[in-house]
XYZ file of C-alpha atoms in Angstrom:
536
model
C 25.615 6.474 -11.742
C 23.253 9.777 -11.257
C 24.485 12.649 -9.596
C 22.719 14.253 -6.248
C 21.651 16.814 -8.279
C 20.388 14.476 -11.185
C 18.075 12.862 -8.884
C 16.848 16.165 -6.880
C 13.755 17.208 -9.126
C 10.335 18.751 -9.101
C 8.206 16.841 -11.539
C 5.611 18.497 -14.051
C 3.252 18.067 -10.990
C 5.777 20.212 -8.674
C 6.136 17.120 -6.060
C 9.297 17.107 -5.065
C 11.310 13.763 -4.363
C 14.785 14.070 -2.762
C 16.704 10.984 -2.773
C 18.505 9.511 -0.002
C 22.312 9.057 -0.480
C 25.228 7.404 2.180
C 27.944 9.368 0.663
C 31.095 10.703 -1.240
C 32.286 7.748 -3.228
C 35.582 7.720 -4.376
C 34.891 8.889 -7.858
C 33.536 12.383 -6.579
C 29.954 11.520 -7.338
C 27.350 10.905 -4.578
C 26.596 7.185 -4.654
C 22.902 6.326 -3.721
C 22.127 4.699 -0.391
C 21.386 0.920 -0.894
C 21.425 -0.932 2.464
C 20.928 -4.176 2.826
C 19.408 -5.403 6.084
C 21.524 -8.688 6.710
C 23.057 -10.777 4.204
C 22.549 -14.344 5.331
C 19.474 -16.663 3.809
C 17.162 -18.150 5.721
C 18.809 -21.185 7.289
C 18.092 -24.459 6.052
C 15.694 -26.561 8.399
C 16.870 -29.051 10.496
C 13.584 -30.763 10.768
C 12.863 -34.049 9.906
C 10.704 -33.228 6.815
C 10.359 -30.308 4.588
C 8.017 -30.458 2.512
C 7.289 -27.416 -0.737
C 4.077 -27.372 -2.155
C 4.181 -25.580 -5.551
C 1.759 -25.017 -8.486
C 1.083 -23.182 -11.674
C -2.409 -22.128 -11.031
C -1.831 -22.113 -6.693
C 0.807 -20.484 -4.769
C 3.544 -22.157 -3.619
C 3.393 -23.147 0.816
C 6.087 -24.703 2.453
C 5.953 -26.464 5.899
C 9.087 -28.324 8.040
C 7.710 -31.202 10.143
C 9.324 -31.670 13.516
C 10.446 -35.527 14.837
C 7.898 -34.396 17.569
C 5.340 -34.951 14.516
C 6.564 -37.643 12.905
C 7.657 -40.792 14.653
C 7.733 -43.456 12.916
C 7.288 -44.564 8.578
C 2.955 -44.452 9.076
C 2.984 -40.471 9.877
C 0.866 -38.486 8.027
C 1.465 -35.345 5.978
C -1.057 -33.798 3.804
C -1.119 -30.949 0.800
C -4.063 -29.215 0.131
C -4.934 -26.901 -2.676
C -8.288 -24.764 -1.543
C -10.281 -22.275 -4.182
C -12.850 -19.691 -3.999
C -15.007 -18.297 -6.513
C -18.517 -18.168 -7.186
C -18.629 -19.836 -10.374
C -19.180 -23.450 -11.125
C -17.064 -26.413 -12.443
C -17.441 -27.210 -15.824
C -13.736 -29.308 -16.873
C -10.431 -29.634 -15.412
C -7.481 -31.656 -15.971
C -4.748 -32.234 -13.713
C -1.058 -33.932 -12.864
C 0.628 -34.270 -9.137
C 3.938 -35.098 -8.808
C 5.277 -36.215 -5.359
C 8.855 -37.249 -4.207
C 8.082 -41.233 -3.906
C 11.734 -41.660 -1.971
C 10.246 -39.469 0.894
C 6.159 -39.701 0.262
C 4.110 -42.540 -0.471
C 0.409 -42.055 -1.300
C -1.655 -43.278 1.261
C -4.431 -44.926 -0.189
C -6.147 -45.538 3.163
C -6.539 -42.300 4.015
C -7.542 -41.111 0.269
C -10.264 -42.809 0.073
C -13.141 -44.369 2.360
C -14.231 -47.876 2.968
C -16.469 -47.868 -0.033
C -13.634 -46.928 -2.103
C -15.063 -43.189 -2.767
C -12.291 -40.775 -2.977
C -11.815 -38.264 -1.252
C -9.011 -36.353 -3.306
C -11.800 -34.042 -4.464
C -14.405 -33.728 -2.138
C -15.679 -30.779 -3.293
C -16.390 -32.360 -6.661
C -20.289 -33.732 -7.437
C -20.203 -37.276 -10.174
C -17.090 -39.238 -11.245
C -13.748 -38.575 -12.180
C -11.269 -40.159 -13.921
C -8.051 -40.447 -11.250
C -5.197 -42.627 -12.067
C -3.143 -43.127 -8.443
C -1.189 -46.001 -9.597
C 1.988 -44.582 -10.711
C 4.328 -44.020 -7.936
C 4.947 -40.184 -7.503
C 2.045 -39.110 -10.069
C -1.353 -38.651 -9.724
C -3.706 -37.555 -12.688
C -7.103 -36.893 -12.891
C -9.377 -35.294 -15.400
C -13.477 -34.177 -15.026
C -16.196 -32.879 -17.697
C -19.538 -32.153 -16.595
C -22.349 -30.928 -18.538
C -24.550 -29.627 -15.225
C -21.883 -27.295 -13.606
C -23.038 -28.441 -10.121
C -19.890 -28.194 -8.491
C -19.747 -25.252 -6.566
C -16.149 -23.480 -5.918
C -17.308 -21.248 -2.795
C -18.996 -22.022 0.304
C -20.400 -19.201 1.035
C -18.009 -16.860 0.128
C -14.992 -19.259 1.716
C -12.578 -21.376 0.409
C -13.199 -25.023 -0.704
C -10.797 -28.158 -1.397
C -10.103 -28.658 -4.960
C -7.348 -30.928 -4.640
C -5.850 -32.545 -1.129
C -3.918 -35.618 -0.738
C -2.379 -36.994 2.197
C 0.392 -39.176 2.094
C 2.817 -41.354 4.183
C 6.100 -40.081 5.243
C 8.628 -42.828 4.563
C 11.787 -40.658 4.482
C 13.208 -37.105 5.285
C 14.930 -33.947 4.128
C 12.961 -32.107 1.285
C 10.152 -33.231 -0.618
C 8.468 -31.521 -3.658
C 4.303 -32.010 -4.258
C 3.412 -29.856 -7.685
C 0.046 -29.727 -8.806
C -0.118 -28.768 -12.471
C -3.436 -27.599 -13.825
C -3.879 -28.468 -17.897
C -7.107 -26.914 -17.918
C -9.914 -25.872 -15.480
C -12.886 -24.183 -16.712
C -16.097 -22.577 -14.739
C -19.477 -21.091 -15.388
C -22.331 -19.050 -14.069
C -25.175 -21.333 -14.280
C -28.570 -20.487 -14.074
C -30.284 -22.950 -13.100
C -30.961 -26.784 -14.092
C -28.893 -29.285 -16.202
C -26.891 -27.827 -18.859
C -28.380 -24.265 -18.269
C -24.950 -22.108 -17.716
C -23.825 -19.070 -19.008
C -20.472 -18.659 -20.800
C -17.786 -20.652 -19.843
C -14.316 -19.379 -18.913
C -10.705 -20.903 -18.944
C -9.045 -20.456 -15.700
C -6.208 -22.733 -17.026
C -5.967 -23.331 -20.945
C -2.959 -25.608 -22.079
C -1.012 -24.948 -18.743
C -1.627 -21.320 -19.367
C -3.066 -19.436 -16.510
C -6.020 -16.817 -17.721
C -5.171 -13.379 -15.445
C -8.365 -11.982 -17.558
C -11.100 -13.360 -16.112
C -14.686 -11.523 -15.262
C -14.476 -12.693 -11.915
C -11.248 -13.592 -9.546
C -10.277 -17.157 -9.083
C -8.620 -16.721 -5.359
C -6.090 -19.714 -4.433
C -4.639 -20.807 -1.091
C -1.828 -23.763 -0.898
C -1.390 -25.416 2.585
C 0.907 -28.341 4.019
C 0.332 -29.762 7.265
C 0.793 -32.726 9.582
C -2.156 -34.763 9.618
C -4.784 -36.268 7.512
C -7.432 -33.192 5.396
C -8.685 -30.256 7.319
C -11.006 -28.067 6.133
C -9.371 -24.567 5.124
C -10.906 -23.050 8.620
C -9.152 -25.368 10.502
C -5.977 -25.349 9.083
C -3.844 -23.522 12.000
C -1.975 -20.237 10.861
C 1.647 -20.639 10.328
C 3.708 -18.420 12.620
C 5.180 -15.149 10.486
C 8.780 -15.837 9.338
C 11.684 -13.563 9.882
C 13.313 -13.386 6.370
C 16.706 -12.014 5.394
C 15.920 -11.850 2.158
C 13.138 -9.017 2.382
C 14.841 -5.887 2.719
C 14.306 -2.426 1.844
C 16.219 -0.825 -1.314
C 16.207 3.172 -0.156
C 14.176 5.569 0.759
C 13.016 9.255 -0.171
C 11.355 12.270 0.399
C 8.793 13.781 -1.113
C 7.652 17.042 -0.191
C 4.122 18.172 -2.278
C 0.886 18.824 -0.579
C 2.069 17.102 2.312
C 5.288 15.342 4.118
C 5.758 12.333 2.588
C 8.361 9.560 2.603
C 9.107 7.028 0.099
C 10.011 3.317 1.212
C 11.521 1.420 -2.263
C 12.391 -2.243 -2.865
C 13.512 -3.792 -5.861
C 11.332 -5.607 -7.592
C 13.643 -8.674 -7.921
C 13.707 -8.665 -4.167
C 9.885 -9.710 -4.137
C 10.335 -12.612 -6.694
C 8.593 -15.645 -4.832
C 6.459 -13.853 -2.716
C 2.881 -12.855 -2.708
C 0.950 -10.010 -1.436
C 3.620 -7.546 -0.449
C 2.735 -4.845 2.336
C 4.359 -2.543 4.351
C 4.069 -1.752 8.468
C 5.276 1.911 9.297
C 5.375 3.316 13.065
C 5.890 6.657 13.910
C 5.542 7.764 17.486
C 3.684 4.817 18.464
C 1.227 4.763 15.607
C 0.697 1.848 12.940
C -0.131 2.226 9.602
C -0.119 -0.946 7.161
C 0.368 -0.041 3.719
C -0.980 -2.197 0.755
C -0.829 -0.532 -2.277
C 2.335 0.718 -4.046
C 3.354 2.118 -7.509
C 6.075 1.051 -9.788
C 9.030 3.390 -10.462
C 11.581 1.734 -12.850
C 12.971 -1.120 -11.322
C 11.606 -0.354 -7.624
C 8.241 -0.578 -5.787
C 7.656 2.236 -3.995
C 5.268 2.368 -0.677
C 4.335 5.769 -0.130
C 4.087 6.898 3.663
C 1.827 10.143 3.941
C 1.223 10.376 7.784
C 4.231 12.522 8.721
C 2.798 15.951 10.756
C 5.368 18.771 10.437
C 5.532 18.272 14.321
C 6.836 14.610 13.870
C 9.860 15.387 11.100
C 12.305 14.708 14.000
C 10.762 11.435 14.905
C 12.117 7.955 13.652
C 9.655 6.131 10.854
C 10.288 2.407 11.354
C 9.316 0.360 8.464
C 8.923 -3.385 8.111
C 8.153 -5.224 4.509
C 5.481 -8.285 4.847
C 5.109 -10.255 2.083
C 3.147 -14.111 1.823
C 5.011 -17.227 1.032
C 2.365 -20.160 1.061
C 0.459 -19.474 3.813
C 3.504 -18.090 5.809
C 3.498 -14.156 6.650
C 7.459 -13.511 5.455
C 8.899 -9.970 7.541
C 12.089 -8.088 7.671
C 13.880 -6.378 9.722
C 13.253 -2.888 11.100
C 14.379 -0.217 8.645
C 14.330 2.982 10.660
C 14.639 6.806 8.869
C 13.690 9.889 9.594
C 13.119 13.536 8.123
C 15.478 15.178 10.298
C 17.715 12.463 9.607
C 17.792 12.956 6.113
C 17.837 17.111 6.079
C 21.029 16.408 8.560
C 22.571 14.252 6.190
C 22.006 16.592 2.877
C 23.743 19.574 5.125
C 27.078 17.505 5.299
C 27.515 17.908 0.988
C 28.831 21.591 -0.177
C 26.758 24.124 0.432
C 28.127 26.417 -2.695
C 26.808 23.599 -5.194
C 23.346 22.684 -3.335
C 22.616 26.258 -1.783
C 18.703 25.977 -2.219
C 18.182 22.018 -1.218
C 19.988 23.145 2.123
C 17.679 26.441 2.221
C 14.266 24.373 1.781
C 15.737 21.756 4.100
C 16.305 24.445 6.824
C 13.014 25.817 6.234
C 11.698 22.553 6.567
C 13.139 22.063 9.819
C 11.853 25.520 11.132
C 8.452 24.843 10.193
C 8.937 21.330 12.080
C 9.891 23.497 14.921
C 6.992 25.403 15.079
C 4.611 23.261 14.991
C 6.219 21.167 18.039
C 6.058 24.399 19.777
C 2.295 25.005 18.770
C 0.983 21.473 19.755
C 3.590 21.366 22.829
C 4.701 18.027 21.242
C 8.374 16.952 22.718
C 9.413 20.764 22.781
C 12.877 19.990 24.725
C 14.097 17.693 21.295
C 13.217 20.107 19.019
C 13.977 19.154 15.148
C 16.265 21.929 15.048
C 18.366 21.529 18.076
C 21.611 20.002 16.111
C 21.581 23.036 13.614
C 24.954 25.240 13.980
C 24.097 28.620 13.696
C 25.861 28.506 9.755
C 22.773 26.493 8.836
C 20.492 28.437 10.480
C 21.411 31.543 8.659
C 20.838 29.400 5.492
C 16.840 29.992 6.011
C 14.685 32.068 4.103
C 13.382 34.975 5.780
C 10.326 36.974 5.518
C 12.943 39.984 4.167
C 14.061 37.479 1.426
C 9.861 37.445 -0.194
C 8.049 39.306 -2.323
C 5.028 41.300 0.344
C 2.490 39.407 1.354
C -0.964 39.845 -0.553
C -4.537 38.712 0.138
C -6.900 37.839 -2.772
C -9.619 36.969 -0.326
C -13.051 38.185 -2.022
C -16.103 36.289 -1.306
C -18.032 38.109 -3.897
C -15.578 38.230 -7.022
C -18.007 37.016 -9.391
C -21.669 37.774 -8.610
C -24.779 36.206 -9.749
C -28.454 37.216 -9.024
C -30.408 35.974 -6.225
C -27.484 33.197 -4.664
C -28.691 30.680 -2.974
C -25.078 29.336 -2.398
C -23.079 31.903 0.031
C -19.414 31.534 1.075
C -19.057 32.972 4.220
C -15.391 32.655 5.456
C -12.166 31.012 4.902
C -9.507 29.734 7.375
C -6.103 27.339 6.958
C -6.332 23.407 8.057
C -2.634 22.375 9.144
C -2.281 18.389 9.636
C -0.529 16.309 7.301
C -1.432 18.543 4.643
C -1.940 22.379 4.631
C -5.339 23.294 3.523
C -7.694 26.000 3.015
C -11.343 25.624 5.190
C -13.869 27.761 3.091
C -17.425 27.775 4.781
C -20.391 28.414 2.912
C -24.513 28.096 3.522
C -26.549 27.050 0.920
C -30.380 25.849 0.743
C -30.586 22.663 -0.704
C -26.871 21.103 0.425
C -27.970 17.245 -1.603
C -28.046 19.335 -4.682
C -25.020 21.257 -4.241
C -21.624 21.178 -5.376
C -18.442 23.502 -4.924
C -15.790 23.396 -7.534
C -12.475 24.665 -6.624
C -9.769 25.681 -9.498
C -6.439 25.967 -9.321
C -3.501 26.196 -11.768
C -6.168 25.679 -14.056
C -7.215 22.390 -12.517
C -10.821 22.170 -11.412
C -11.359 19.709 -7.853
C -15.598 18.644 -7.712
C -17.043 18.162 -3.866
C -20.244 16.968 -3.276
C -22.584 16.682 0.123
C -20.384 13.934 1.170
C -17.503 15.974 1.682
C -19.135 18.792 3.352
C -19.091 19.305 7.227
C -21.901 20.793 9.111
C -20.860 23.636 10.729
C -22.330 23.596 14.496
C -24.178 25.950 16.117
C -25.715 27.159 12.379
C -28.223 26.406 10.233
C -27.540 25.648 6.628
C -23.936 26.145 7.213
C -20.992 23.724 6.125
C -17.367 23.829 5.466
C -15.393 22.095 2.916
C -11.623 21.473 3.272
C -9.338 21.947 0.183
C -6.058 20.122 0.572
C -5.145 19.762 -3.102
C -2.252 22.604 -2.594
C 1.456 21.902 -3.197
C 3.870 23.161 -1.106
C 4.602 25.943 -3.500
C 1.348 27.100 -4.353
C 1.060 29.167 -0.953
C 0.297 32.259 -3.127
C -1.780 30.887 -5.708
C -5.756 32.150 -5.759
C -7.830 29.474 -5.560
C -11.516 30.005 -7.321
C -14.386 28.805 -5.435
C -17.685 28.542 -7.235
C -21.471 26.566 -5.682
C -23.501 24.701 -8.385
C -27.053 23.419 -7.271
C -28.306 20.932 -9.784
C -25.489 21.750 -12.105
C -26.298 25.177 -12.576
C -23.709 28.295 -10.942
C -25.454 29.079 -7.780
C -23.408 32.295 -6.275
C -21.164 34.360 -6.251
C -17.352 33.361 -6.672
C -15.376 33.200 -3.667
C -11.265 33.480 -4.107
C -8.975 32.607 -1.448
C -5.348 31.892 -0.939
C -2.958 30.497 1.772
C -1.358 33.622 1.448
C -4.245 35.817 2.406
C -4.486 34.061 5.701
C -0.591 34.397 6.380
C -1.113 38.142 5.282
C -3.748 38.837 7.675
C -1.958 36.531 10.929
C 1.841 36.335 10.505
C 2.327 39.937 12.653
C -0.203 38.133 15.713
C 2.565 37.580 17.912
C 1.317 34.414 19.042
C 2.191 30.267 18.131
C -0.265 30.728 15.599
C 1.446 33.133 13.793
C 4.797 31.229 14.524
C 3.441 28.352 12.792
C 1.719 29.863 10.035
C 4.995 32.034 9.518
C 6.950 29.180 9.507
C 4.836 27.152 6.875
C 4.667 30.031 4.787
C 8.729 30.439 4.520
C 8.773 26.513 3.702
C 6.588 27.035 1.235
C 8.351 30.142 -0.578
C 11.542 28.063 -0.330
C 9.941 24.843 -1.825
C 9.098 27.797 -4.666
C 12.607 28.669 -4.763
C 14.487 25.626 -5.121
C 11.608 24.591 -8.024
C 13.077 27.802 -10.031
């Protein structure tokens, strides 16, 4: 088990990751928080019939059919496997198994009066179909014309759909095992198609197709329904979905990372997290992998919101149904106050950083007039407040502001002024003129790294002609004293004098202005200095 000191670290990119802890274990080691949100499994269904539709290619789906939907032996249920790809069908071989003690193949609903099969209604041409063995359906098909479309105007079409009579109760499985499935692009007429690709070969699914194949499974009461007509399932609160823990990242912004164990999402598809802070909801679909965890990053914590609760709900699919977790509520302020319980002699630099972070949050609250009767520093003791870094603890402020640091002849791009942008990130706003904005590129350089910006990144400045603004946000918390070099190019050629600027340059000019702006930038600057000291 890692100690707090081991888990609190700066990466090479200077991102500070502060892992969240619950308390002190009996061995004296700080134990990582591993909260569970309820520990009971989803209860077994009390409905008359529960169908689990499975497949090696298609996602799983579960339906519980109630007594009101099934009133006798002849009541019907259908399992449909839908597919969507712009390519055409070449061949397939599949086997569908079902529980004959609970389900009976309903021949009258799977063949029409002319005895044409409706199990694969999308397929053009004859298929080899065997439905005579209770509990198993076999089917295969080969086409040289590739006429069958596997999409309807980019919507799903049925691949296999089977209707059953309910002849029993309890749990029943329906499993579609696709042995082989090949698709292709068709150029025109009979036999005229491009390279054939195997979606499934000998039961193994190919995940490296040139064009993805999207699949959906649905189980429902009644006879076959087109995909758009299948009623959506109600969301399911699922006690098995839960967050493992959370952490903070203090880099260019204040970021909360919600960690989910990979094992938690086994058997689920399409996970995402919905986060709510101060009434604003954000959906996070992208995630990274860290060790055995999936990490969902939330980066919309403005400094004035460090005292606000952040509530996250984990969602994932099982078949067509959206499953969701119980709410998981944390705050940056709560994290900080929890860390203050630990020995200051050991964790002094961390405590200093967190107090300065809260001071920054307070200054932002005052600046934007947000909940000033509930300042995020309100629970700090006088001793804890004294842990903060002050201006007297820092080196003298200096300015590197120079719009002509390196000159060129006949400049057509000219930097005019600079300022700060303070939101969820702190950035530099650089104002410039250009004779041809479409051919203009601005290159910002810091720490040896170059960042390129084109006309899409520039905002016209109201009231001026040919004047634009670039907001540069690629700054970390401990970059406030770092010099940023701005160079303007036109058609790839250096076209203006080099400008130099830094956050420190702005702070040095305005820190003593004696207003709320000055208080905010001072708190921001001291927070950055504390981050720098913590990083060592």
